[in-house]
PDB file of C-alpha atoms in Angstrom:
ATOM      1  CA  UNK A  29      18.804  27.876  -0.156  1.00 36.00           C
ATOM      2  CA  UNK A  30      18.061  24.166  -0.580  1.00 38.00           C
ATOM      3  CA  UNK A  31      21.017  21.924  -1.295  1.00 35.00           C
ATOM      4  CA  UNK A  32      19.947  19.579  -4.092  1.00 37.00           C
ATOM      5  CA  UNK A  33      21.706  16.284  -3.496  1.00 36.00           C
ATOM      6  CA  UNK A  34      20.565  13.641  -5.945  1.00 38.00           C
ATOM      7  CA  UNK A  35      18.836  12.884  -9.234  1.00 36.00           C
ATOM      8  CA  UNK A  36      15.743  10.827  -8.446  1.00 38.00           C
ATOM      9  CA  UNK A  37      13.612  10.433 -11.555  1.00 37.00           C
ATOM     10  CA  UNK A  38      13.921  11.328 -15.207  1.00 33.00           C
ATOM     11  CA  UNK A  39      10.704  12.287 -16.961  1.00 37.00           C
ATOM     12  CA  UNK A  40      10.119  12.835 -20.649  1.00 35.00           C
ATOM     13  CA  UNK A  41       8.174  15.552 -22.424  1.00 31.00           C
ATOM     14  CA  UNK A  42       6.958  14.728 -25.933  1.00 33.00           C
ATOM     15  CA  UNK A  43       7.573  18.199 -27.358  1.00 33.00           C
ATOM     16  CA  UNK A  44      11.234  18.383 -28.306  1.00 33.00           C
ATOM     17  CA  UNK A  45      11.948  15.044 -26.527  1.00 31.00           C
ATOM     18  CA  UNK A  46      13.476  17.037 -23.694  1.00 34.00           C
ATOM     19  CA  UNK A  47      14.622  14.967 -20.711  1.00 33.00           C
ATOM     20  CA  UNK A  48      14.251  16.465 -17.261  1.00 34.00           C
ATOM     21  CA  UNK A  49      15.502  15.394 -13.874  1.00 35.00           C
ATOM     22  CA  UNK A  50      13.612  15.390 -10.602  1.00 39.00           C
ATOM     23  CA  UNK A  51      15.923  16.288  -7.762  1.00 37.00           C
ATOM     24  CA  UNK A  52      15.535  16.935  -4.074  1.00 38.00           C
ATOM     25  CA  UNK A  53      16.401  16.065  -0.529  1.00 40.00           C
ATOM     26  CA  UNK A  54      13.353  13.957   0.394  1.00 45.00           C
ATOM     27  CA  UNK A  55      10.304  12.856  -1.515  1.00 43.00           C
ATOM     28  CA  UNK A  56       8.309  15.565   0.212  1.00 45.00           C
ATOM     29  CA  UNK A  57      10.992  18.109  -0.742  1.00 44.00           C
ATOM     30  CA  UNK A  58      11.139  17.493  -4.458  1.00 43.00           C
ATOM     31  CA  UNK A  59      12.015  20.163  -6.987  1.00 43.00           C
ATOM     32  CA  UNK A  60      11.570  19.339 -10.673  1.00 43.00           C
ATOM     33  CA  UNK A  61      14.091  21.199 -12.827  1.00 39.00           C
ATOM     34  CA  UNK A  62      15.519  20.837 -16.350  1.00 37.00           C
ATOM     35  CA  UNK A  63      18.786  18.883 -16.496  1.00 34.00           C
ATOM     36  CA  UNK A  64      20.727  21.988 -17.443  1.00 32.00           C
ATOM     37  CA  UNK A  65      19.700  24.027 -14.384  1.00 34.00           C
ATOM     38  CA  UNK A  66      22.554  24.491 -11.934  1.00 36.00           C
ATOM     39  CA  UNK A  67      22.022  22.534  -8.712  1.00 35.00           C
ATOM     40  CA  UNK A  68      22.817  25.627  -6.671  1.00 35.00           C
ATOM     41  CA  UNK A  69      19.479  27.081  -7.796  1.00 38.00           C
ATOM     42  CA  UNK A  70      18.143  29.558  -5.257  1.00 38.00           C
ATOM     43  CA  UNK A  71      14.557  28.577  -4.496  1.00 38.00           C
ATOM     44  CA  UNK A  72      13.812  32.047  -3.209  1.00 38.00           C
ATOM     45  CA  UNK A  73      13.882  33.176  -6.834  1.00 37.00           C
ATOM     46  CA  UNK A  74      10.681  31.197  -7.298  1.00 36.00           C
ATOM     47  CA  UNK A  75       9.126  32.190  -4.002  1.00 39.00           C
ATOM     48  CA  UNK A  76       9.904  28.778  -2.546  1.00 40.00           C
ATOM     49  CA  UNK A  77      11.310  27.513   0.702  1.00 36.00           C
ATOM     50  CA  UNK A  78      13.268  24.437   1.695  1.00 35.00           C
ATOM     51  CA  UNK A  79      10.261  22.341   2.698  1.00 35.00           C
ATOM     52  CA  UNK A  80       7.345  20.658   0.969  1.00 36.00           C
ATOM     53  CA  UNK A  81       8.068  21.882  -2.537  1.00 35.00           C
ATOM     54  CA  UNK A  82       6.918  20.367  -5.775  1.00 38.00           C
ATOM     55  CA  UNK A  83       8.037  22.082  -8.942  1.00 36.00           C
ATOM     56  CA  UNK A  84       6.425  21.542 -12.335  1.00 34.00           C
ATOM     57  CA  UNK A  85       8.121  22.106 -15.670  1.00 33.00           C
ATOM     58  CA  UNK A  86       6.121  23.724 -18.458  1.00 34.00           C
ATOM     59  CA  UNK A  87       7.281  24.636 -21.936  1.00 38.00           C
ATOM     60  CA  UNK A  88       6.068  28.108 -23.033  1.00 37.00           C
ATOM     61  CA  UNK A  89       8.087  27.809 -26.240  1.00 40.00           C
ATOM     62  CA  UNK A  90       9.459  24.935 -28.265  1.00 39.00           C
ATOM     63  CA  UNK A  91      13.069  26.055 -27.784  1.00 38.00           C
ATOM     64  CA  UNK A  92      14.807  24.029 -25.061  1.00 39.00           C
ATOM     65  CA  UNK A  93      16.588  27.082 -23.678  1.00 38.00           C
ATOM     66  CA  UNK A  94      13.209  28.627 -22.935  1.00 32.00           C
ATOM     67  CA  UNK A  95      12.098  25.835 -20.667  1.00 29.00           C
ATOM     68  CA  UNK A  96      11.606  27.267 -17.225  1.00 32.00           C
ATOM     69  CA  UNK A  97       9.909  26.655 -13.952  1.00 30.00           C
ATOM     70  CA  UNK A  98       6.452  28.111 -14.315  1.00 28.00           C
ATOM     71  CA  UNK A  99       5.336  27.574 -10.755  1.00 26.00           C
ATOM     72  CA  UNK A 100       6.204  25.998  -7.477  1.00 27.00           C
ATOM     73  CA  UNK A 101       3.330  24.166  -5.874  1.00 33.00           C
ATOM     74  CA  UNK A 102       3.436  24.286  -2.112  1.00 30.00           C
ATOM     75  CA  UNK A 103       2.048  21.194  -0.461  1.00 37.00           C
ATOM     76  CA  UNK A 104       1.070  20.588   3.082  1.00 39.00           C
ATOM     77  CA  UNK A 105       2.222  17.354   4.678  1.00 47.00           C
ATOM     78  CA  UNK A 106      -0.620  15.290   3.273  1.00 69.00           C
ATOM     79  CA  UNK A 107       1.125  13.023   0.785  1.00 88.00           C
ATOM     80  CA  UNK A 108       0.474   9.332   1.378  1.00 96.00           C
ATOM     81  CA  UNK A 109       3.845   7.684   1.944  1.00 97.00           C
ATOM     82  CA  UNK A 110       2.938   4.674   4.094  1.00 98.00           C
ATOM     83  CA  UNK A 111      -0.129   2.427   3.777  1.00 98.00           C
ATOM     84  CA  UNK A 112      -0.801   0.102   6.706  1.00 98.00           C
ATOM     85  CA  UNK A 113      -3.213  -2.813   6.785  1.00 98.00           C
ATOM     86  CA  UNK A 114      -4.580  -5.037   9.493  1.00 98.00           C
ATOM     87  CA  UNK A 115      -4.683  -8.715   8.467  1.00 98.00           C
ATOM     88  CA  UNK A 116      -7.576 -10.654  10.048  1.00 98.00           C
ATOM     89  CA  UNK A 117     -10.900  -9.614   8.520  1.00 98.00           C
ATOM     90  CA  UNK A 118      -9.265  -6.688   6.753  1.00 98.00           C
ATOM     91  CA  UNK A 119      -7.004  -8.443   4.244  1.00 98.00           C
ATOM     92  CA  UNK A 120      -8.556 -11.906   4.523  1.00 98.00           C
ATOM     93  CA  UNK A 121     -11.289 -13.974   6.076  1.00 98.00           C
ATOM     94  CA  UNK A 122     -11.894 -15.856   8.364  1.00 98.00           C
ATOM     95  CA  UNK A 123      -9.784 -14.592  11.239  1.00 98.00           C
ATOM     96  CA  UNK A 124      -7.078 -16.931  12.482  1.00 97.00           C
ATOM     97  CA  UNK A 125      -8.875 -17.647  15.743  1.00 96.00           C
ATOM     98  CA  UNK A 126     -11.898 -18.808  13.754  1.00 97.00           C
ATOM     99  CA  UNK A 127     -10.189 -21.516  11.720  1.00 97.00           C
ATOM    100  CA  UNK A 128      -9.593 -25.130  12.743  1.00 96.00           C
ATOM    101  CA  UNK A 129      -5.883 -25.746  12.890  1.00 93.00           C
ATOM    102  CA  UNK A 130      -3.125 -24.352  10.696  1.00 96.00           C
ATOM    103  CA  UNK A 131      -3.962 -23.560   7.060  1.00 97.00           C
ATOM    104  CA  UNK A 132      -3.161 -26.081   4.364  1.00 97.00           C
ATOM    105  CA  UNK A 133      -3.267 -26.268   0.595  1.00 97.00           C
ATOM    106  CA  UNK A 134      -5.753 -28.568  -1.106  1.00 96.00           C
ATOM    107  CA  UNK A 135      -6.579 -29.098  -4.756  1.00 95.00           C
ATOM    108  CA  UNK A 136      -9.631 -27.431  -6.247  1.00 94.00           C
ATOM    109  CA  UNK A 137     -10.927 -30.898  -7.140  1.00 91.00           C
ATOM    110  CA  UNK A 138     -10.681 -31.998  -3.524  1.00 92.00           C
ATOM    111  CA  UNK A 139     -12.386 -28.809  -2.335  1.00 92.00           C
ATOM    112  CA  UNK A 140     -15.216 -29.294  -4.776  1.00 89.00           C
ATOM    113  CA  UNK A 141     -15.577 -32.925  -3.766  1.00 83.00           C
ATOM    114  CA  UNK A 142     -15.146 -34.307  -7.265  1.00 65.00           C
ATOM    115  CA  UNK A 143     -12.984 -37.189  -6.053  1.00 55.00           C
ATOM    116  CA  UNK A 144     -15.611 -38.479  -3.619  1.00 60.00           C
ATOM    117  CA  UNK A 145     -18.854 -37.155  -5.044  1.00 55.00           C
ATOM    118  CA  UNK A 146     -21.218 -39.820  -6.367  1.00 57.00           C
ATOM    119  CA  UNK A 147     -24.371 -37.745  -6.759  1.00 58.00           C
ATOM    120  CA  UNK A 148     -25.152 -35.428  -9.635  1.00 66.00           C
ATOM    121  CA  UNK A 149     -25.260 -32.394  -7.351  1.00 66.00           C
ATOM    122  CA  UNK A 150     -23.107 -29.497  -8.607  1.00 73.00           C
ATOM    123  CA  UNK A 151     -19.664 -29.175  -6.976  1.00 76.00           C
ATOM    124  CA  UNK A 152     -18.858 -26.422  -4.484  1.00 80.00           C
ATOM    125  CA  UNK A 153     -17.818 -23.244  -6.211  1.00 88.00           C
ATOM    126  CA  UNK A 154     -14.389 -21.823  -5.476  1.00 90.00           C
ATOM    127  CA  UNK A 155     -14.898 -18.508  -3.666  1.00 91.00           C
ATOM    128  CA  UNK A 156     -13.552 -15.207  -4.940  1.00 92.00           C
ATOM    129  CA  UNK A 157     -10.150 -14.386  -3.492  1.00 96.00           C
ATOM    130  CA  UNK A 158      -9.057 -18.001  -2.966  1.00 95.00           C
ATOM    131  CA  UNK A 159      -6.285 -17.927  -5.601  1.00 95.00           C
ATOM    132  CA  UNK A 160      -2.845 -19.005  -4.417  1.00 97.00           C
ATOM    133  CA  UNK A 161       0.613 -19.169  -5.953  1.00 97.00           C
ATOM    134  CA  UNK A 162      -0.048 -22.843  -6.671  1.00 96.00           C
ATOM    135  CA  UNK A 163      -2.186 -23.483  -9.720  1.00 92.00           C
ATOM    136  CA  UNK A 164      -5.484 -25.239  -8.949  1.00 94.00           C
ATOM    137  CA  UNK A 165      -4.878 -25.157  -5.198  1.00 97.00           C
ATOM    138  CA  UNK A 166      -6.529 -23.091  -2.484  1.00 97.00           C
ATOM    139  CA  UNK A 167      -5.857 -22.509   1.211  1.00 97.00           C
ATOM    140  CA  UNK A 168      -8.262 -23.984   3.773  1.00 97.00           C
ATOM    141  CA  UNK A 169      -8.295 -25.057   7.386  1.00 96.00           C
ATOM    142  CA  UNK A 170      -8.525 -28.718   8.449  1.00 94.00           C
ATOM    143  CA  UNK A 171     -12.305 -28.724   7.962  1.00 94.00           C
ATOM    144  CA  UNK A 172     -12.050 -27.405   4.434  1.00 93.00           C
ATOM    145  CA  UNK A 173     -13.096 -23.820   5.233  1.00 95.00           C
ATOM    146  CA  UNK A 174     -11.513 -21.661   2.508  1.00 97.00           C
ATOM    147  CA  UNK A 175      -9.355 -18.686   3.460  1.00 98.00           C
ATOM    148  CA  UNK A 176      -9.820 -15.841   0.996  1.00 98.00           C
ATOM    149  CA  UNK A 177      -8.556 -12.331   0.301  1.00 98.00           C
ATOM    150  CA  UNK A 178     -11.200  -9.605   0.349  1.00 98.00           C
ATOM    151  CA  UNK A 179     -11.816  -8.170  -3.098  1.00 98.00           C
ATOM    152  CA  UNK A 180     -11.167  -4.633  -1.850  1.00 98.00           C
ATOM    153  CA  UNK A 181      -7.829  -5.691  -0.318  1.00 98.00           C
ATOM    154  CA  UNK A 182      -6.798  -7.444  -3.518  1.00 98.00           C
ATOM    155  CA  UNK A 183      -7.720  -4.358  -5.523  1.00 98.00           C
ATOM    156  CA  UNK A 184      -5.887  -1.924  -3.231  1.00 98.00           C
ATOM    157  CA  UNK A 185      -2.719  -4.020  -3.022  1.00 98.00           C
ATOM    158  CA  UNK A 186      -2.625  -4.485  -6.799  1.00 98.00           C
ATOM    159  CA  UNK A 187      -3.069  -0.756  -7.328  1.00 98.00           C
ATOM    160  CA  UNK A 188      -0.350  -0.009  -4.781  1.00 98.00           C
ATOM    161  CA  UNK A 189       2.007  -2.401  -6.588  1.00 97.00           C
ATOM    162  CA  UNK A 190       1.394  -0.396  -9.745  1.00 97.00           C
ATOM    163  CA  UNK A 191       1.776   2.952  -7.994  1.00 95.00           C
ATOM    164  CA  UNK A 192       5.072   1.942  -6.394  1.00 94.00           C
ATOM    165  CA  UNK A 193       6.704   1.931  -9.824  1.00 91.00           C
ATOM    166  CA  UNK A 194       6.360   5.725  -9.924  1.00 90.00           C
ATOM    167  CA  UNK A 195       5.905   6.734  -6.302  1.00 88.00           C
ATOM    168  CA  UNK A 196       7.955   5.894  -3.166  1.00 90.00           C
ATOM    169  CA  UNK A 197       5.057   4.253  -1.378  1.00 96.00           C
ATOM    170  CA  UNK A 198       5.750   1.855   1.477  1.00 98.00           C
ATOM    171  CA  UNK A 199       3.307  -0.791   2.707  1.00 98.00           C
ATOM    172  CA  UNK A 200       3.137  -2.184   6.234  1.00 98.00           C
ATOM    173  CA  UNK A 201       1.150  -4.545   8.443  1.00 98.00           C
ATOM    174  CA  UNK A 202      -0.259  -3.798  11.884  1.00 98.00           C
ATOM    175  CA  UNK A 203      -1.856  -6.950  13.262  1.00 98.00           C
ATOM    176  CA  UNK A 204      -2.771  -8.549  16.564  1.00 97.00           C
ATOM    177  CA  UNK A 205      -3.563 -11.915  14.986  1.00 97.00           C
ATOM    178  CA  UNK A 206      -3.694 -14.900  17.320  1.00 94.00           C
ATOM    179  CA  UNK A 207      -1.511 -17.091  15.098  1.00 97.00           C
ATOM    180  CA  UNK A 208       1.377 -15.135  13.531  1.00 97.00           C
ATOM    181  CA  UNK A 209       2.974 -18.238  12.008  1.00 97.00           C
ATOM    182  CA  UNK A 210      -0.278 -19.132  10.235  1.00 98.00           C
ATOM    183  CA  UNK A 211      -0.540 -15.556   8.981  1.00 98.00           C
ATOM    184  CA  UNK A 212       2.980 -15.619   7.557  1.00 98.00           C
ATOM    185  CA  UNK A 213       2.227 -18.893   5.798  1.00 98.00           C
ATOM    186  CA  UNK A 214      -0.940 -17.493   4.249  1.00 98.00           C
ATOM    187  CA  UNK A 215       0.925 -14.424   3.032  1.00 98.00           C
ATOM    188  CA  UNK A 216       3.258 -16.739   1.122  1.00 98.00           C
ATOM    189  CA  UNK A 217       0.337 -18.593  -0.493  1.00 98.00           C
ATOM    190  CA  UNK A 218      -2.422 -16.057  -1.142  1.00 98.00           C
ATOM    191  CA  UNK A 219      -2.130 -13.547  -3.974  1.00 98.00           C
ATOM    192  CA  UNK A 220      -3.548 -10.163  -4.950  1.00 98.00           C
ATOM    193  CA  UNK A 221      -5.507  -9.788  -8.176  1.00 96.00           C
ATOM    194  CA  UNK A 222      -2.343  -8.897 -10.118  1.00 97.00           C
ATOM    195  CA  UNK A 223      -0.847 -12.261  -9.151  1.00 96.00           C
ATOM    196  CA  UNK A 224       1.589 -10.894  -6.567  1.00 98.00           C
ATOM    197  CA  UNK A 225       1.918 -13.016  -3.398  1.00 98.00           C
ATOM    198  CA  UNK A 226       0.790 -11.055  -0.354  1.00 98.00           C
ATOM    199  CA  UNK A 227       4.249 -11.489   1.167  1.00 98.00           C
ATOM    200  CA  UNK A 228       5.663  -9.423  -1.710  1.00 98.00           C
ATOM    201  CA  UNK A 229       3.055  -6.680  -1.313  1.00 98.00           C
ATOM    202  CA  UNK A 230       4.436  -5.599   2.068  1.00 98.00           C
ATOM    203  CA  UNK A 231       7.846  -4.247   3.060  1.00 98.00           C
ATOM    204  CA  UNK A 232       9.349  -7.112   5.049  1.00 95.00           C
ATOM    205  CA  UNK A 233      10.873  -4.814   7.679  1.00 97.00           C
ATOM    206  CA  UNK A 234       7.533  -3.071   8.253  1.00 98.00           C
ATOM    207  CA  UNK A 235       5.514  -6.001   9.595  1.00 98.00           C
ATOM    208  CA  UNK A 236       4.201  -5.319  13.085  1.00 98.00           C
ATOM    209  CA  UNK A 237       2.472  -8.369  14.570  1.00 98.00           C
ATOM    210  CA  UNK A 238       2.069  -8.375  18.330  1.00 97.00           C
ATOM    211  CA  UNK A 239      -0.573  -7.984  21.023  1.00 94.00           C
ATOM    212  CA  UNK A 240       0.499  -4.422  21.826  1.00 95.00           C
ATOM    213  CA  UNK A 241      -1.857  -1.516  21.345  1.00 97.00           C
ATOM    214  CA  UNK A 242      -1.640  -0.630  17.669  1.00 98.00           C
ATOM    215  CA  UNK A 243      -0.540   2.894  18.459  1.00 98.00           C
ATOM    216  CA  UNK A 244       2.726   1.245  19.547  1.00 98.00           C
ATOM    217  CA  UNK A 245       2.953  -0.457  16.160  1.00 98.00           C
ATOM    218  CA  UNK A 246       2.709   2.943  14.512  1.00 98.00           C
ATOM    219  CA  UNK A 247       5.285   4.508  16.772  1.00 98.00           C
ATOM    220  CA  UNK A 248       7.616   1.707  15.682  1.00 98.00           C
ATOM    221  CA  UNK A 249       6.777   2.289  12.011  1.00 98.00           C
ATOM    222  CA  UNK A 250       7.440   5.989  12.458  1.00 98.00           C
ATOM    223  CA  UNK A 251      10.874   5.246  13.947  1.00 98.00           C
ATOM    224  CA  UNK A 252      11.734   2.777  11.179  1.00 98.00           C
ATOM    225  CA  UNK A 253      10.648   4.953   8.254  1.00 98.00           C
ATOM    226  CA  UNK A 254      10.833   8.533   9.487  1.00 97.00           C
ATOM    227  CA  UNK A 255       7.450   9.079   7.840  1.00 97.00           C
ATOM    228  CA  UNK A 256       5.194  11.508   9.754  1.00 97.00           C
ATOM    229  CA  UNK A 257       1.942  10.085  11.118  1.00 98.00           C
ATOM    230  CA  UNK A 258      -0.165  12.394   8.962  1.00 97.00           C
ATOM    231  CA  UNK A 259       1.367  10.832   5.848  1.00 97.00           C
ATOM    232  CA  UNK A 260       0.182   7.358   6.845  1.00 98.00           C
ATOM    233  CA  UNK A 261      -3.093   5.624   5.951  1.00 98.00           C
ATOM    234  CA  UNK A 262      -4.450   2.769   8.075  1.00 98.00           C
ATOM    235  CA  UNK A 263      -7.210   0.238   7.348  1.00 98.00           C
ATOM    236  CA  UNK A 264      -8.676  -1.946  10.109  1.00 98.00           C
ATOM    237  CA  UNK A 265     -11.960  -3.711  10.837  1.00 98.00           C
ATOM    238  CA  UNK A 266     -11.836  -3.037  14.597  1.00 98.00           C
ATOM    239  CA  UNK A 267     -13.036   0.412  15.613  1.00 98.00           C
ATOM    240  CA  UNK A 268     -11.039   0.530  18.846  1.00 97.00           C
ATOM    241  CA  UNK A 269      -7.831   0.134  16.794  1.00 98.00           C
ATOM    242  CA  UNK A 270      -8.978   2.966  14.557  1.00 98.00           C
ATOM    243  CA  UNK A 271      -9.642   5.157  17.585  1.00 98.00           C
ATOM    244  CA  UNK A 272      -6.250   4.407  19.135  1.00 98.00           C
ATOM    245  CA  UNK A 273      -4.196   4.995  15.995  1.00 98.00           C
ATOM    246  CA  UNK A 274      -6.111   8.073  14.841  1.00 98.00           C
ATOM    247  CA  UNK A 275      -5.051   9.821  18.062  1.00 98.00           C
ATOM    248  CA  UNK A 276      -1.529   9.950  16.579  1.00 98.00           C
ATOM    249  CA  UNK A 277      -2.735  11.896  13.549  1.00 98.00           C
ATOM    250  CA  UNK A 278      -2.836   8.907  11.177  1.00 98.00           C
ATOM    251  CA  UNK A 279      -5.631   8.954   8.586  1.00 98.00           C
ATOM    252  CA  UNK A 280      -7.676   5.880   9.537  1.00 98.00           C
ATOM    253  CA  UNK A 281     -10.385   3.971   7.669  1.00 98.00           C
ATOM    254  CA  UNK A 282     -12.782   1.636   9.467  1.00 98.00           C
ATOM    255  CA  UNK A 283     -13.542  -1.477   7.395  1.00 98.00           C
ATOM    256  CA  UNK A 284     -15.888  -3.574   9.594  1.00 98.00           C
ATOM    257  CA  UNK A 285     -16.805  -5.877   6.699  1.00 98.00           C
ATOM    258  CA  UNK A 286     -13.296  -6.265   5.361  1.00 98.00           C
ATOM    259  CA  UNK A 287     -11.245  -4.025   3.097  1.00 98.00           C
ATOM    260  CA  UNK A 288     -13.311  -2.406   0.350  1.00 98.00           C
ATOM    261  CA  UNK A 289     -12.559  -0.561  -2.861  1.00 98.00           C
ATOM    262  CA  UNK A 290     -14.578   2.341  -1.489  1.00 98.00           C
ATOM    263  CA  UNK A 291     -12.284   2.674   1.533  1.00 98.00           C
ATOM    264  CA  UNK A 292      -9.243   2.736  -0.736  1.00 98.00           C
ATOM    265  CA  UNK A 293     -10.773   5.355  -3.016  1.00 98.00           C
ATOM    266  CA  UNK A 294     -11.661   7.472   0.024  1.00 98.00           C
ATOM    267  CA  UNK A 295      -8.034   7.372   1.171  1.00 98.00           C
ATOM    268  CA  UNK A 296      -6.808   8.430  -2.261  1.00 97.00           C
ATOM    269  CA  UNK A 297      -9.268  11.325  -2.228  1.00 96.00           C
ATOM    270  CA  UNK A 298      -8.243  12.377   1.280  1.00 96.00           C
ATOM    271  CA  UNK A 299      -4.594  12.483   0.184  1.00 96.00           C
ATOM    272  CA  UNK A 300      -5.448  14.336  -3.041  1.00 93.00           C
ATOM    273  CA  UNK A 301      -4.204  11.415  -5.150  1.00 90.00           C
ATOM    274  CA  UNK A 302      -7.285  11.012  -7.355  1.00 82.00           C
TER     275      UNK A 302
END
């Protein structure tokens, strides 16, 4: 028998405006039951067990007292609970070792050369992904090279922000960047397509930046979260990082040209979330 400890989510069915509660021990041990069902419910009655259960409420009649559990859906441990991203050339470009000095903010006018330009040549266009928290300012290095978020990274992070409202999804960083302080500064400035600063897209206690093998990063993330490796997704542009981390059982996605929408969609498909 599974001891049901807490009410997690209330969902609403249009027919009869009946409110239900989603209760369980962990997110991968969730049982959805009507609010009036006694919490000492014996799962064996439904052919269930105490692990990896997802119950679905259906309403075979319009009378509230006829609401019942129609089926228990058994799931294997394949639910995405932790999404992990590399930074350099996965979230943004260029890599930190490629830029000249620490990043800085400059006005769009300055970047486009409007203040100094005397010719009639068109100004430089602001690249996609250069938006920052400061209106009309972008991040560059000392030579004026813009630092931008890959479109696929911006898309994935924005979608994750939306998903987190309904799903207990955690987001982490696994990076071996040469300049951690520059990376932290950029995360404060650069934003995803929904306007969220990158620093707010990641769980602050799940940022692994060090020169260790990335498998060590994931062992640390596993200890911090308790999330099994096979419920983690990892995106990285370096294949040797993919090879190392995949040996733990993490679902890994090689993004040699930066994070893409296609890689994100593939992960959702692999975790049966499409």
